Structures are given as C-alpha cells and as structure tokens.
Coordinates of C-alpha atoms in Angstrom, one line a residue:
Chain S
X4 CA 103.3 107.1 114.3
X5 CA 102.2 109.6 111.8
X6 CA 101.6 106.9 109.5
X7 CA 99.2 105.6 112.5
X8 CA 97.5 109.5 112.5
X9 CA 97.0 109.8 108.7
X10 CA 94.8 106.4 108.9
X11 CA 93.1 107.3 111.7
X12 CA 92.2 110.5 110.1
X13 CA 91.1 108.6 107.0
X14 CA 89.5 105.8 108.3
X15 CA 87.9 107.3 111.4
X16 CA 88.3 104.3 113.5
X17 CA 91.1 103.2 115.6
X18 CA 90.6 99.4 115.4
X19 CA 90.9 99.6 111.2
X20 CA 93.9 101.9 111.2
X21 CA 95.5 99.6 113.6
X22 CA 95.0 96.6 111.1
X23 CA 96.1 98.6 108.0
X24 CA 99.4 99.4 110.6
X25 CA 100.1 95.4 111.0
X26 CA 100.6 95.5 107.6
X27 CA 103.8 97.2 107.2
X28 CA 106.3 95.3 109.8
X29 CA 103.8 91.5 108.4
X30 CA 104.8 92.7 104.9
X31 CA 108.9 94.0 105.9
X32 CA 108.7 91.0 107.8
X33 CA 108.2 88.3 104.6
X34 CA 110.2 90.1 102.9
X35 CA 113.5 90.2 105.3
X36 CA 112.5 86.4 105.3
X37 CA 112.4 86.0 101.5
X38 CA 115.8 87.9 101.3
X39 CA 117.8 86.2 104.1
X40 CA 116.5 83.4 102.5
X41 CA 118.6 83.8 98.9
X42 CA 121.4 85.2 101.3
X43 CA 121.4 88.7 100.9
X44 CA 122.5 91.4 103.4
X45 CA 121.4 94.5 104.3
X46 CA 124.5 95.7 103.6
X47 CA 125.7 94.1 100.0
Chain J
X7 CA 121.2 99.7 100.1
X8 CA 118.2 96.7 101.3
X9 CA 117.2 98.7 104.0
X10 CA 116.7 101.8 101.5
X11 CA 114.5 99.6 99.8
X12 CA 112.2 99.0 102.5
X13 CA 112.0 102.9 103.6
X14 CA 111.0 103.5 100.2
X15 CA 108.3 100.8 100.1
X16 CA 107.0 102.0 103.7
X17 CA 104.9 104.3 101.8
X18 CA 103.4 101.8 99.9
X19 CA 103.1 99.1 101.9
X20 CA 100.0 100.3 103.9
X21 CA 98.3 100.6 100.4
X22 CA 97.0 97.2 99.6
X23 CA 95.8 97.0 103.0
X24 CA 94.0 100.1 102.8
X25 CA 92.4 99.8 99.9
X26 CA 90.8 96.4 101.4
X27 CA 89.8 97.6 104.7
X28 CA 88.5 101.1 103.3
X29 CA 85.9 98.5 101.3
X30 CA 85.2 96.7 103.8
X31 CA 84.2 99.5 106.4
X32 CA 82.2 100.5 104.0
X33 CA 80.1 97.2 103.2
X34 CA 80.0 97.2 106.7
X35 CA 78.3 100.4 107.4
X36 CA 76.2 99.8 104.1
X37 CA 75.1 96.5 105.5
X38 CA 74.2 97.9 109.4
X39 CA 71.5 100.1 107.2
X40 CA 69.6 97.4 105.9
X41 CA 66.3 95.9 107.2
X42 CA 67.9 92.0 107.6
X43 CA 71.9 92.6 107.9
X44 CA 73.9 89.6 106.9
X45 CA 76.9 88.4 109.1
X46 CA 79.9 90.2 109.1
X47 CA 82.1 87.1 108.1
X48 CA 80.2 86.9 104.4
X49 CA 80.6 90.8 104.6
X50 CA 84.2 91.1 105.0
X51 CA 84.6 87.9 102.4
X52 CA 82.7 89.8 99.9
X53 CA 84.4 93.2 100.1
X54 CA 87.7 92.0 99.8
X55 CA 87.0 89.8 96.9
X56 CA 85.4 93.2 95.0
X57 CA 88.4 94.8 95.4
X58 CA 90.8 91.9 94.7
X59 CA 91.1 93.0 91.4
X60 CA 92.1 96.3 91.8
X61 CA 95.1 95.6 94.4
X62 CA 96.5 93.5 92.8
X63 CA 96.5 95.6 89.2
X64 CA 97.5 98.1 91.6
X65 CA 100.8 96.7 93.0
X66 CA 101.8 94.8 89.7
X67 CA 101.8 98.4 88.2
X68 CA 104.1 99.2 90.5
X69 CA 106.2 96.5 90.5
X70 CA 106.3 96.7 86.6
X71 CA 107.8 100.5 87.1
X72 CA 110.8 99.2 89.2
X73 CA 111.6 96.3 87.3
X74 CA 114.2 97.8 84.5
X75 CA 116.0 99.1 87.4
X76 CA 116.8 95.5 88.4
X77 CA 118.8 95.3 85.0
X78 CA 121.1 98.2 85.2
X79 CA 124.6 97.8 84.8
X80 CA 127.7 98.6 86.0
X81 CA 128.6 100.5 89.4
X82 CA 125.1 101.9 88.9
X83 CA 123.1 98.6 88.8
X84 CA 125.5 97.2 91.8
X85 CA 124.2 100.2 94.0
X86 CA 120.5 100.5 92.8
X87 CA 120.3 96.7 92.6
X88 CA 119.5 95.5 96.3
X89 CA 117.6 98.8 96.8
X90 CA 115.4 97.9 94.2
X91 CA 115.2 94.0 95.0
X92 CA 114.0 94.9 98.6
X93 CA 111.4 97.1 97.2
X94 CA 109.7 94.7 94.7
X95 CA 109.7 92.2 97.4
X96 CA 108.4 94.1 100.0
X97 CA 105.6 95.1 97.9
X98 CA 104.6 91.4 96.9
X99 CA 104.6 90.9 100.3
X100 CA 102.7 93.8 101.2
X101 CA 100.0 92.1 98.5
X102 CA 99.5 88.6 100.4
X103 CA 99.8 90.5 103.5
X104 CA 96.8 92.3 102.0
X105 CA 94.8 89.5 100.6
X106 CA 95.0 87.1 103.9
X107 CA 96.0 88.9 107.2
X108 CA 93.8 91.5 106.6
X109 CA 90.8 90.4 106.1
X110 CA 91.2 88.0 108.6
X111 CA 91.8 91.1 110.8
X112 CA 89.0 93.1 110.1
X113 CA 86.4 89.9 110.0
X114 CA 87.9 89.7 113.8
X115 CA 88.0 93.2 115.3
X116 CA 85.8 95.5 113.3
X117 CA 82.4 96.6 114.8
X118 CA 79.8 94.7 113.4
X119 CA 77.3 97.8 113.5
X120 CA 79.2 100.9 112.6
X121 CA 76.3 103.6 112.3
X122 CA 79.0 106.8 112.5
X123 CA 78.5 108.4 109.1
X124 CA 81.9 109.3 107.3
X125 CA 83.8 112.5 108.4
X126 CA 82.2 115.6 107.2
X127 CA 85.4 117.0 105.9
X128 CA 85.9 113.5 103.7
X129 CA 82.4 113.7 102.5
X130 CA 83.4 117.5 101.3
X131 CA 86.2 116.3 99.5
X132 CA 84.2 113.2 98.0
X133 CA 81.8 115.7 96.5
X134 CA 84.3 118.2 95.3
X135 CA 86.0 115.5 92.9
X136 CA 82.6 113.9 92.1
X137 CA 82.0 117.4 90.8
X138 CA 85.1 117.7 88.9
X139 CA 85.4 114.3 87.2
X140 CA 81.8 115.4 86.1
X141 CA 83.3 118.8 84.7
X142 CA 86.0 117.1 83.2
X143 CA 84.1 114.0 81.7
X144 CA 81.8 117.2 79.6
X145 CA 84.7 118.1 77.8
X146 CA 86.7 114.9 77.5
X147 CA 88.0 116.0 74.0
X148 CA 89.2 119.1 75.7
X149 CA 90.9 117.2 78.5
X150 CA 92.2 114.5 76.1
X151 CA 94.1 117.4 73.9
X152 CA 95.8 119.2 77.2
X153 CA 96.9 115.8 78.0
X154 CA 98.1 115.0 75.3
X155 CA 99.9 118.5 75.0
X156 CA 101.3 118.0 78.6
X157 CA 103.2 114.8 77.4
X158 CA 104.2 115.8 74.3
X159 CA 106.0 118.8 76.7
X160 CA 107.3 116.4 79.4
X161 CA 108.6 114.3 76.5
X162 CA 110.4 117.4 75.0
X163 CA 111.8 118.3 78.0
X164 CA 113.6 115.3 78.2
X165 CA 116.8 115.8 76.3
X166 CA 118.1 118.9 78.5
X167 CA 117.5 116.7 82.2
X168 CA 120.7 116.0 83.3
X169 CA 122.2 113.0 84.4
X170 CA 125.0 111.9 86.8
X171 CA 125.3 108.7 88.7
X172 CA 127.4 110.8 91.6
X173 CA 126.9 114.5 91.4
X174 CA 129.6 117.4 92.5
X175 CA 129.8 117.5 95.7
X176 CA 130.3 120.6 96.9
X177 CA 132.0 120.4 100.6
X178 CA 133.3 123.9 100.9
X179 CA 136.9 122.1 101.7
X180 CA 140.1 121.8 100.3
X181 CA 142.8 119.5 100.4
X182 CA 145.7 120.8 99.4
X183 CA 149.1 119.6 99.3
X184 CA 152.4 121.8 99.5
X185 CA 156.0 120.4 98.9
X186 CA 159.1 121.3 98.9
X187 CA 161.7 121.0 95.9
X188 CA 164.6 119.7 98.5
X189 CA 163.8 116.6 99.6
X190 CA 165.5 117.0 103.0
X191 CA 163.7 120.2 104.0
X192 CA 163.5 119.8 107.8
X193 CA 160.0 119.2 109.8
X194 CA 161.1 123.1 111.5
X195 CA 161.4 124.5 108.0
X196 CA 158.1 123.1 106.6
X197 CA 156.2 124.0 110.1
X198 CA 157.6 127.7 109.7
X199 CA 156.7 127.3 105.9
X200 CA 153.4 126.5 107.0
X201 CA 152.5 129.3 109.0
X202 CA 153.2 131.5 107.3
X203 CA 151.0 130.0 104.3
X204 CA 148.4 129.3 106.9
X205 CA 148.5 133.2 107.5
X206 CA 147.8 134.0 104.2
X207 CA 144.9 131.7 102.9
X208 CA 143.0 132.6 106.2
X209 CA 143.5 135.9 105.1
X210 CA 140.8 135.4 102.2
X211 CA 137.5 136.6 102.8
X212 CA 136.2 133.3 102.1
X213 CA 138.4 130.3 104.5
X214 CA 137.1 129.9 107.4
X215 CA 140.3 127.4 109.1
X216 CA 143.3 125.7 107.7
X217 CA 145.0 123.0 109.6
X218 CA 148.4 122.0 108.7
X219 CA 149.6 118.3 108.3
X220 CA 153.4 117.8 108.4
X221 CA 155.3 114.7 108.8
X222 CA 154.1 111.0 109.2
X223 CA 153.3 108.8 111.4
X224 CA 154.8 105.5 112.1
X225 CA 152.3 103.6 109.7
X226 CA 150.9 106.3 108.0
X227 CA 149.4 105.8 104.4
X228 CA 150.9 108.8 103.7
X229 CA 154.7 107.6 102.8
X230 CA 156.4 110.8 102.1
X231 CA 159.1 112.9 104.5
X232 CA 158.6 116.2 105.8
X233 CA 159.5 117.8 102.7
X234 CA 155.3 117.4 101.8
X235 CA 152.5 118.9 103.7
X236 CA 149.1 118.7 103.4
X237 CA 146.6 121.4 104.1
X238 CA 143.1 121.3 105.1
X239 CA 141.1 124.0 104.2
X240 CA 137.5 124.9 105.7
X241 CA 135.4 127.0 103.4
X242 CA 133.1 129.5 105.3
X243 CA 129.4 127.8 105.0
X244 CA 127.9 131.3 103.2
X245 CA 131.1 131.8 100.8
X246 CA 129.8 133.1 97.4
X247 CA 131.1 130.7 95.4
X248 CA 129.6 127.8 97.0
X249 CA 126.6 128.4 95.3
X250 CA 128.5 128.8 91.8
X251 CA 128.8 126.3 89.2
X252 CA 132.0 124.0 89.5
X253 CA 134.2 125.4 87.3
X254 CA 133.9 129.0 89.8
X255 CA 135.2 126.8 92.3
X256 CA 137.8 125.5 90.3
X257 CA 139.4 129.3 89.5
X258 CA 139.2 129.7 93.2
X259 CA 141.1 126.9 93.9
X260 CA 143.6 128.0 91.7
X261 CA 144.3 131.3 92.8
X262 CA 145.1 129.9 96.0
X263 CA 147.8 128.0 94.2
X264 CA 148.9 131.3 92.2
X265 CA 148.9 132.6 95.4
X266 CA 152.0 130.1 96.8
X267 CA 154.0 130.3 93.4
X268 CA 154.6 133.7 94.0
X269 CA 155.1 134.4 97.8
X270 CA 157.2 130.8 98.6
X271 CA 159.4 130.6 95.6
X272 CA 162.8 130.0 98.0
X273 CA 161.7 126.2 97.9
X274 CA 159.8 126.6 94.6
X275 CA 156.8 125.3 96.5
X276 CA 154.1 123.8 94.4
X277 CA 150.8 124.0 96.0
X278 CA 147.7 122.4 94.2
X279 CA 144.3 122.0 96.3
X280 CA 141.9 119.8 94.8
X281 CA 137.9 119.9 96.3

C-alpha cells in the first residue's frame, strides 16, 4: 500500500503506478518459480 | 532466510519498472504536444528501448554487489546464503519483468493524450538539483578532492568497525542453577532452600521475578534429582546495567553467586547464573 502511495505521488497517475505495482508479486513470482524449481525452501 | 531475501528485494523490485514507465509517460506527454503525434505503440516501443540500457546497468550493479555474499563460508554463508540467492533472483526477475510486461502494460492502459503537466512540487525539486549539479559541475576539481577525502576517511574508518556474526544478546534474564553438595537433599529441603534464595535476589534493586524449578519430570531433558534447581531470573526492563557493556553484566551476575556462597553454606550451595 504505501508502496502503491509513493508511485502515485511520483508518477501522478493511477493507471502507471498500478503497472509499476504488477511488477513486484510478476517479479516474486518468477522467482518462487526459479527457486522451487532447483528445490529450495523457504525455510533451508 | 528465502523469504528475507524477497523482503529485501521488495524495495527494489519496483525499480526497473519505474525507470521504464517514468520514460515512457514522459515520451507520451512529449509526443501529445506535437503538431502530428505518432501512435502510442511506436511510443512506448521507443521509450523503453532508450532506457534499456540503463536498467539493465542498473540491476547488474546490484547484482554484482551481492554476489561475494553467495561465497561465504561457514555457519555464516549457510545463513546468508538463501537470503542472498532469493535476492539476486528476484532482481533478474524484476529486470524481464521490466523489459516485457511492462511495456506491454503501459502500451495497453496509459492515456494516449496526457496533457497534465508534472506536479509542481516535482518540477521544484527537478530545478533545485538542475541547479546543484550545475554548482557542483563549476568546481569539479573541488568536488573531486572532498570526495576523494570522504573515501580516504570511510576507508580509514574501517579497521575500528566491529564485527560479530551473532552479537550479545542482552535479555535482561538469568538462568541460574543452584545445587546441593548431598545428592539426596529432599524436593522439601530444596523448595525451602529456594525461598528463601528467591527472597533474597528479589531483594536487589534490579530483578524484577525469580521462578524456581525443582525436580523433573517424567521425561525431562533435565536428568538430575532434586538435589539441583534451576532459577529463572527476570531483569527489570530499565536496570542500569542493561545498557552497560558485557563484562558489567558479567560482575553482576557474579555477585549474585557471591551472594549464595555466603548465606547457604549448610549445603555448600554453588550457585552460578549464566545470561
């Protein structure tokens, strides 16, 4: 969420702070998927 | 330790992204000023090829700065290890997450004629560090020398930085075991035994409770008979030497123990309280 204000407040528009948001759970996303792929656990 | 990794990167992940759609928004707005605007598709394309370069200097910098931490040894490397693996990745991720989805993003949902200016406050700021990379680009030799001067510190400082892997904790509580020299003192004895030191270490200014521990369960870790005791001992939150170095807290711990020498010495009672 605050992540969500700070864009807004930099970007002045809803729609582009939105997409720069998708990037975080796209990007924790691959990389859950890269390291469940080689077997590794959250908790090693 | 992964899921450290990724609450470090969370910070960084928006980056890439950022730094793509911030060019963009701007082509775009440049491009709704001209007399023939092109179509926002080739806008968006071009934009975040310009600043292709950049991002990706940008992450590999940052990837370059956690990679010796990948090849530390030991307990330490074991613990920083999957932290650090989780970050690096992430952070690639965060890159082609960057150079495809967003793009595609913003060539989908961004106004195609943006005519709001920026925000008056950001334009402030713009102006403010136009004006001092100006300043500072007059007297480059100047700037190079304090620079220069402010590493040369940084670097000097660098012997007298500690280092621990695990630093002192300091709990404010005490374990601290009391036993007898008979080996068949009774549960009664040690009980009355304990009261009585209970009495006196909650007499100090400083302990805030003290539970006593006498006896074992059926399948206790703890093998021994009733002739041992263990005491816990709560520090109070705002006790002076909490805020002391280590070895304070060590003399206090050990005039507890003087403490029990000399009052119990029927049994010879040997108290020792470690942190």
């Amino acid at each position: 969420m605050l992540i969500l204000a700070v864009l807004y407040l930099f970007l002045r528009d809803v729609r582009a702070a939105f997409i720069a948001f998708t990037a975080i759970p796209l990007s924790l996303l691959a990389a859950v998927a890269v390291l469940n792929h080689f077997g590794l656990t959250s908790t090693p | 330790m992964t899921l450290g990794g990724f609450a470090v990167a969370l910070g960084v992940l928006v980056d890439d992204a950022i730094i793509g759609i911030e060019n963009i928004l701007r082509r775009l707005r440049e491009n709704a000023r001209l007399q023939a605007p092109r179509s926002r598709l080739e806008i968006v394309r071009d934009a975040s090829l310009e600043v292709r370069g950049p991002v990706i200097y940008a992450t590999a910098v940052v990837v370059v700065v956690f990679l010796p931490e990948l090849f530390t040894s030991s307990v330490q490397g074991r613990f920083v290890g999957p932290l650090t693996l989780a970050f690096i990745i992430a952070v690639v991720a965060s890159l082609l997450v960057a150079m495809t989805s967003t793009p595609a993003l913003c060539a989908l949902f961004l106004r195609q004629h943006d005519e709001r200016p920026e925000a008056r406050w950001l334009q402030r700021l713009k102006s403010w560090q136009r004006g001092s990379v100006h300043r500072v680009s007059e007297h480059l030799r100047m700037t190079l020398l304090a620079l220069i001067g402010f590493v040369m510190v940084a670097a000097g400082a660098l012997p007298f930085l500690g280092g621990t892997f695990m630093p002192d904790f300091r709990e404010g509580h005490f374990v601290m075991q009391v036993s007898s020299s008979i080996t068949g003192t009774s549960l009664e004895e040690m009980l009355a035994l304990g009261t009585r030191v209970s009495a006196e270490v909650l007499a100090l200014p400083y302990v805030k409770s003290i539970e006593q521990q006498v006896g074992r369960a059926e399948l206790s870790e703890d093998t021994w008979g009733p002739h041992r005791s263990e005491f816990h001992v709560e520090l109070k939150p705002n006790a002076r030497w909490l805020r002391a170095p280590p070895r304070k807290s060590c003399a206090a711990s050990s005039s507890i123990t003087r403490v029990y020498r000399a009052r119990w010495s029927r049994f010879s009672v040997t108290a020792s309280a470690r942190a």
